[in-house]
Structure formats: C-alpha cells, structure tokens
Amino acid sequence: MTKQTLSIEQMQHLKELGLELKDTMLYWIVYKVGNEKNFVTTRENAMEVIDESCGMLPAYTLQDVLDALPLQIKTPLYPKGGKYELRIKRMVFDEGRVIYSVVYEKEAYIDWIVLYSDGVLIDAAYFMLCWAIENGYVETNKNE
C-alpha cells in the first residue's frame, strides 16, 4: 500500500515551521514517547479513543498538502516579471515531481525555480511545502 498521509514527524516539522495545521479528515493518535501503537483514524473515531495517554495530530493527505501550497509564486528571480505555477508530474519511467515552473510558449521553453522529486508523490509535495514556508510563500504564525 502506498503512503496515504504525512508521518507524525513530518506533521510535527510543519508545526515547528509555523504552519497552522488545519482540521482534516484524518488524525494521528499519538501515544506517549516510546509507544509504537500510534495510528491514523478519522476525526470522529479519534474523538472516541483519545484520553490522557495520547494526543491528536492532523494527518495530512496529498490533497491537504497541495491545498496548503500556493498555486503560483512571484519571485524577483523571474526575469520577465511573471509568476511560476505549481505543477505536478507523474511519469511511468520517473518519480513524482512537484515543480514551480513557467512555460514560455512562444519560445517553447520551460523554466523552473524549484523542483522536488520523490518515488512517493506526497513526500515530494511535503518537501515543496517546507520550501515554500521557509521562503515566505506560505503564511505561518511566525510571520505575524
């Protein structure tokens, strides 16, 4: 089975970067340190099993990560004053890619500012989200 959600460590890292974690369909049930019984469940089920021995942490799906990414970014590095658009690629012979790129249609040329590639598309999207946060393209509670 392919990876369906970000890991606990990835979610905690996003929180440390200042991303306000939004409600989502799935949640990690996180037991105290050293306990390997952590699991993902729906919000409704999480509310039923949560107690003083564990906590709840959102478990972002690929859709949640993509929703957190800006559809386009403007950067002074772009020579023609335009914007780089978010693009996602999956090819049979290649890994999943998440890219901010621009296509010069008249020149049949593609330029990109950042690209993350991984065998697991959700991980490539996660690395792109971290980059976008660290470079100020995503609002965080640290920007306030």
XYZ file of N, CA and C in Angstrom:
432
model
N 0.849 -1.186 0.000
C 0.000 0.000 0.000
C 0.891 1.245 0.000
N 0.545 2.207 -0.839
C 1.336 3.428 -0.888
C 1.015 4.319 0.310
N 1.906 5.205 0.565
C 1.777 6.120 1.697
C 0.590 7.060 1.465
N -0.333 7.126 2.411
C -1.543 7.917 2.266
C -1.508 9.249 3.014
N -0.683 9.334 4.088
C -0.616 10.556 4.891
C 0.839 10.895 5.204
N 1.043 12.137 5.614
C 2.356 12.513 6.125
C 2.574 11.811 7.454
N 3.815 11.551 7.785
C 4.154 10.888 9.051
C 3.987 11.865 10.218
N 4.015 11.332 11.417
C 3.958 12.161 12.623
C 5.113 13.158 12.612
N 6.306 12.705 12.272
C 7.481 13.572 12.249
C 7.315 14.693 11.225
N 6.775 14.378 10.061
C 6.560 15.407 9.047
C 5.524 16.436 9.518
N 4.463 15.971 10.154
C 3.439 16.888 10.660
C 4.013 17.780 11.760
N 4.816 17.197 12.640
C 5.430 17.984 13.704
C 6.394 19.022 13.129
N 7.116 18.666 12.068
C 8.036 19.603 11.430
C 7.274 20.780 10.822
N 6.145 20.513 10.175
C 5.335 21.599 9.623
C 4.865 22.540 10.735
N 4.493 21.957 11.852
C 4.065 22.749 13.007
C 5.224 23.608 13.527
N 6.428 23.022 13.592
C 7.621 23.760 14.041
C 7.958 24.903 13.087
N 7.681 24.714 11.793
C 7.924 25.775 10.806
C 6.914 26.913 10.947
N 5.871 26.681 11.744
C 4.881 27.725 11.984
C 3.602 27.582 11.199
N 3.454 26.493 10.438
C 2.225 26.289 9.680
C 1.086 26.001 10.650
N 0.006 26.734 10.514
C -1.168 26.463 11.331
C -1.851 25.232 10.744
N -1.822 24.139 11.486
C -2.379 22.887 10.982
C -3.899 22.965 11.007
N -4.500 22.785 9.851
C -5.956 22.891 9.754
C -6.603 21.537 10.041
N -7.893 21.605 10.323
C -8.634 20.366 10.503
C -8.618 19.589 9.204
N -8.598 18.292 9.322
C -8.573 17.426 8.164
C -9.416 16.195 8.455
N -9.576 15.342 7.488
C -10.401 14.144 7.670
C -9.729 13.111 8.566
N -8.399 13.057 8.504
C -7.666 12.022 9.228
C -6.773 12.631 10.302
N -6.593 11.864 11.385
C -5.756 12.301 12.506
C -4.890 11.155 12.985
N -3.681 11.528 13.395
C -2.817 10.588 14.094
C -3.250 10.541 15.558
N -3.360 9.359 16.117
C -3.480 9.185 17.558
C -2.055 8.898 18.015
N -1.500 9.819 18.810
C -0.092 9.753 19.192
C -0.001 9.442 20.687
N 0.527 8.270 20.982
C 0.715 7.873 22.376
C 2.013 8.447 22.906
N 2.189 8.359 24.206
C 3.396 8.900 24.832
C 4.648 8.286 24.226
N 5.755 8.998 24.358
C 7.033 8.597 23.762
C 7.362 7.147 24.094
N 7.851 6.432 23.094
C 8.252 5.048 23.278
C 7.152 4.052 22.970
N 5.946 4.548 22.746
C 4.834 3.663 22.441
C 4.692 3.570 20.926
N 4.673 2.392 20.397
C 4.616 2.183 18.952
C 3.198 1.937 18.446
N 2.190 2.235 19.249
C 0.814 1.968 18.852
C 0.157 3.143 18.123
N 0.923 4.150 17.709
C 0.350 5.295 17.004
C -0.375 4.819 15.752
N -1.514 5.453 15.453
C -2.264 5.053 14.268
C -3.063 6.228 13.725
N -3.501 6.089 12.475
C -4.307 7.107 11.800
C -5.757 6.654 11.816
N -6.649 7.603 12.087
C -8.080 7.310 12.074
C -8.841 8.574 11.678
N -10.145 8.441 11.529
C -10.970 9.604 11.205
C -11.120 10.489 12.434
N -11.518 11.721 12.219
C -11.705 12.657 13.331
C -12.739 12.125 14.326
N -13.838 11.587 13.810
C -14.890 11.067 14.685
C -14.366 9.936 15.570
N -13.641 9.002 14.981
C -13.083 7.892 15.766
C -12.024 8.386 16.740
N -11.252 9.383 16.326
C -10.204 9.924 17.200
C -10.823 10.489 18.471
N -11.933 11.196 18.331
C -12.581 11.804 19.492
C -13.069 10.734 20.474
N -13.364 9.548 19.979
C -13.847 8.463 20.845
C -12.722 7.777 21.607
N -11.514 7.711 21.024
C -10.436 6.943 21.661
C -9.430 7.799 22.425
N -9.493 9.111 22.238
C -8.498 9.975 22.871
C -8.695 10.004 24.392
N -7.574 9.944 25.114
C -7.599 10.058 26.577
C -6.273 10.645 27.041
N -5.997 10.612 28.332
C -4.778 11.238 28.863
C -3.493 10.543 28.433
N -3.591 9.338 27.876
C -2.385 8.616 27.459
C -1.951 8.961 26.038
N -2.742 9.777 25.337
C -2.406 10.063 23.945
C -2.898 11.452 23.539
N -2.433 11.891 22.397
C -2.850 13.164 21.824
C -3.294 12.959 20.391
N -3.768 14.042 19.781
C -4.265 14.003 18.413
C -3.460 14.977 17.565
N -3.106 14.583 16.357
C -2.355 15.429 15.441
C -2.930 15.214 14.046
N -3.218 16.297 13.289
C -3.722 16.096 11.929
C -2.782 15.192 11.130
N -3.356 14.406 10.249
C -2.593 13.528 9.345
C -2.912 13.982 7.925
N -2.089 14.865 7.373
C -2.361 15.429 6.059
C -2.251 14.381 4.958
N -3.221 14.419 4.059
C -3.193 13.620 2.842
C -2.511 14.448 1.752
N -2.303 13.851 0.597
C -1.721 14.586 -0.526
C -2.574 15.812 -0.843
N -3.889 15.667 -0.814
C -4.768 16.798 -1.115
C -4.577 17.931 -0.114
N -4.428 17.605 1.172
C -4.202 18.631 2.195
C -2.904 19.391 1.932
N -1.853 18.665 1.556
C -0.561 19.310 1.276
C -0.687 20.211 0.057
N -1.327 19.726 -0.993
C -1.495 20.541 -2.198
C -2.343 21.778 -1.920
N -3.364 21.630 -1.074
C -4.198 22.784 -0.707
C -3.402 23.843 0.044
N -2.373 23.441 0.772
C -1.550 24.383 1.545
C -0.534 25.116 0.668
N -0.250 24.593 -0.513
C 0.724 25.214 -1.417
C 0.064 26.308 -2.254
N 0.756 27.436 -2.458
C 0.209 28.454 -3.364
C 0.197 27.930 -4.801
N -0.822 28.294 -5.561
C -0.908 27.842 -6.951
C 0.157 28.489 -7.822
N 0.601 29.679 -7.426
C 1.682 30.331 -8.151
C 2.452 31.235 -7.208
N 3.695 31.455 -7.559
C 4.545 32.335 -6.758
C 5.217 33.337 -7.678
N 5.411 34.531 -7.162
C 6.142 35.563 -7.902
C 7.474 35.746 -7.203
N 8.520 35.827 -7.981
C 9.850 35.961 -7.414
C 10.670 36.952 -8.232
N 11.541 37.701 -7.572
C 12.400 38.629 -8.320
C 13.374 37.892 -9.236
N 13.546 36.590 -9.032
C 14.453 35.823 -9.885
C 13.872 35.602 -11.276
N 12.569 35.803 -11.398
C 11.906 35.595 -12.685
C 12.138 36.808 -13.571
N 12.857 36.662 -14.671
C 13.290 37.815 -15.464
C 12.173 38.586 -16.160
N 11.054 37.978 -16.451
C 10.020 38.664 -17.215
C 8.870 39.168 -16.334
N 9.050 39.163 -15.025
C 8.056 39.715 -14.125
C 6.794 38.892 -13.976
N 6.805 37.653 -14.358
C 5.626 36.803 -14.266
C 5.624 35.956 -13.011
N 4.876 34.898 -13.067
C 4.741 34.023 -11.911
C 5.034 32.582 -12.303
N 5.611 31.883 -11.336
C 5.836 30.454 -11.513
C 4.592 29.716 -11.040
N 4.124 28.747 -11.796
C 2.929 27.990 -11.462
C 3.295 26.642 -10.868
N 2.461 26.192 -9.948
C 2.638 24.873 -9.348
C 2.258 23.813 -10.371
N 3.133 22.851 -10.555
C 2.863 21.750 -11.488
C 3.214 20.436 -10.809
N 2.418 19.421 -11.096
C 2.653 18.084 -10.550
C 2.779 17.132 -11.732
N 3.817 16.302 -11.694
C 4.045 15.354 -12.786
C 4.235 13.959 -12.220
N 3.651 12.991 -12.881
C 3.904 11.575 -12.602
C 4.100 10.899 -13.940
N 5.225 10.229 -14.081
C 5.505 9.548 -15.334
C 5.863 8.099 -15.032
N 5.596 7.232 -15.977
C 5.853 5.806 -15.800
C 7.312 5.548 -15.469
N 8.203 6.232 -16.145
C 9.633 5.973 -16.004
C 10.317 6.859 -14.976
N 9.562 7.698 -14.282
C 10.177 8.676 -13.388
C 9.422 8.713 -12.071
N 9.946 9.473 -11.166
C 9.312 9.646 -9.867
C 8.243 10.734 -9.957
N 7.494 10.898 -8.867
C 6.554 12.011 -8.784
C 7.329 13.292 -8.623
N 6.891 14.337 -9.286
C 7.574 15.629 -9.213
C 6.587 16.723 -8.874
N 7.037 17.640 -8.046
C 6.291 18.849 -7.728
C 7.221 20.000 -8.071
N 6.745 20.892 -8.946
C 7.606 21.908 -9.530
C 6.892 23.257 -9.537
N 7.622 24.346 -9.307
C 7.142 25.679 -9.647
C 7.871 26.050 -10.923
N 7.117 26.176 -12.023
C 7.747 26.449 -13.309
C 6.902 27.421 -14.121
N 7.502 27.910 -15.188
C 6.820 28.788 -16.134
C 7.150 28.274 -17.533
N 6.184 28.367 -18.408
C 6.378 27.919 -19.784
C 6.345 29.150 -20.683
N 7.409 29.342 -21.435
C 7.449 30.403 -22.433
C 6.925 29.786 -23.721
N 5.643 29.943 -23.983
C 5.018 29.245 -25.104
C 5.598 29.650 -26.451
N 5.841 30.926 -26.642
C 6.367 31.382 -27.932
C 7.774 30.842 -28.173
N 8.501 30.619 -27.090
C 9.881 30.163 -27.213
C 10.012 28.655 -26.998
N 8.885 27.979 -26.704
C 8.884 26.540 -26.423
C 9.956 26.191 -25.383
N 9.937 26.945 -24.287
C 10.967 26.827 -23.259
C 10.304 26.764 -21.890
N 10.805 25.901 -21.039
C 10.292 25.787 -19.676
C 11.397 26.186 -18.713
N 11.059 27.035 -17.755
C 11.992 27.447 -16.712
C 11.366 27.084 -15.376
N 12.166 26.598 -14.445
C 11.623 26.287 -13.122
C 12.521 26.872 -12.054
N 11.906 27.211 -10.928
C 12.655 27.789 -9.824
C 12.997 26.738 -8.778
N 12.115 25.773 -8.577
C 12.356 24.720 -7.596
C 11.623 23.463 -8.028
N 12.259 22.327 -7.780
C 11.692 21.043 -8.154
C 12.016 20.037 -7.065
N 11.019 19.301 -6.624
C 11.238 18.199 -5.689
C 10.720 16.940 -6.344
N 11.523 15.898 -6.281
C 11.203 14.638 -6.912
C 11.355 13.519 -5.892
N 10.409 12.603 -5.873
C 10.451 11.502 -4.916
C 9.633 10.358 -5.473
N 9.967 9.141 -5.089
C 9.193 7.971 -5.504
C 7.790 7.983 -4.936
N 7.578 8.755 -3.865
C 6.269 8.890 -3.235
C 5.839 10.345 -3.417
N 4.787 10.571 -4.190
C 4.378 11.922 -4.542
C 4.077 12.782 -3.322
N 3.459 12.225 -2.289
C 3.140 13.017 -1.100
C 4.417 13.546 -0.433
N 5.503 12.804 -0.499
C 6.765 13.282 0.078
C 7.364 14.413 -0.749
N 7.276 14.322 -2.074
C 7.754 15.417 -2.927
C 6.948 16.683 -2.628
N 5.631 16.547 -2.455
C 4.774 17.693 -2.141
C 5.112 18.252 -0.756
N 5.410 17.378 0.204
C 5.797 17.812 1.550
C 7.077 18.651 1.503
N 8.086 18.183 0.768
C 9.339 18.937 0.669
C 9.110 20.291 0.002
N 8.215 20.332 -0.989
C 7.884 21.605 -1.637
C 7.189 22.535 -0.647
N 6.293 22.003 0.186
C 5.610 22.825 1.181
C 6.616 23.390 2.186
N 7.543 22.577 2.627
C 8.597 23.070 3.540
C 9.377 24.198 2.885
N 9.759 24.021 1.614
C 10.499 25.054 0.885
C 9.668 26.335 0.808
N 8.392 26.216 0.479
C 7.524 27.386 0.330
C 7.371 28.128 1.659
N 7.276 27.390 2.757
C 7.182 28.016 4.078
C 8.494 28.731 4.402
N 9.605 28.028 4.236
C 10.919 28.578 4.582
C 11.280 29.802 3.746
N 10.695 29.919 2.554
C 10.998 31.046 1.672
C 9.910 32.118 1.682
N 8.975 32.016 2.622
C 7.978 33.060 2.820
C 6.811 33.074 1.855
N 6.599 31.997 1.117
C 5.485 31.944 0.173
C 4.196 31.416 0.793
N 4.278 30.906 2.019
C 3.107 30.408 2.752
C 3.053 31.134 4.082
N 1.893 31.687 4.394
C 1.712 32.378 5.671
C 1.818 31.399 6.832
N 2.520 31.814 7.872
C 2.648 30.997 9.078
C 2.415 31.875 10.284
N 2.296 31.253 11.449
C 2.139 32.043 12.672
C 3.456 32.729 13.049
N 4.551 32.396 12.390
C 5.835 33.065 12.627
C 5.931 34.362 11.837
N 5.060 34.541 10.824
C 5.039 35.763 10.022
C 4.254 36.877 10.713
N 3.503 36.528 11.739
C 2.614 37.507 12.378
C 3.381 38.442 13.290
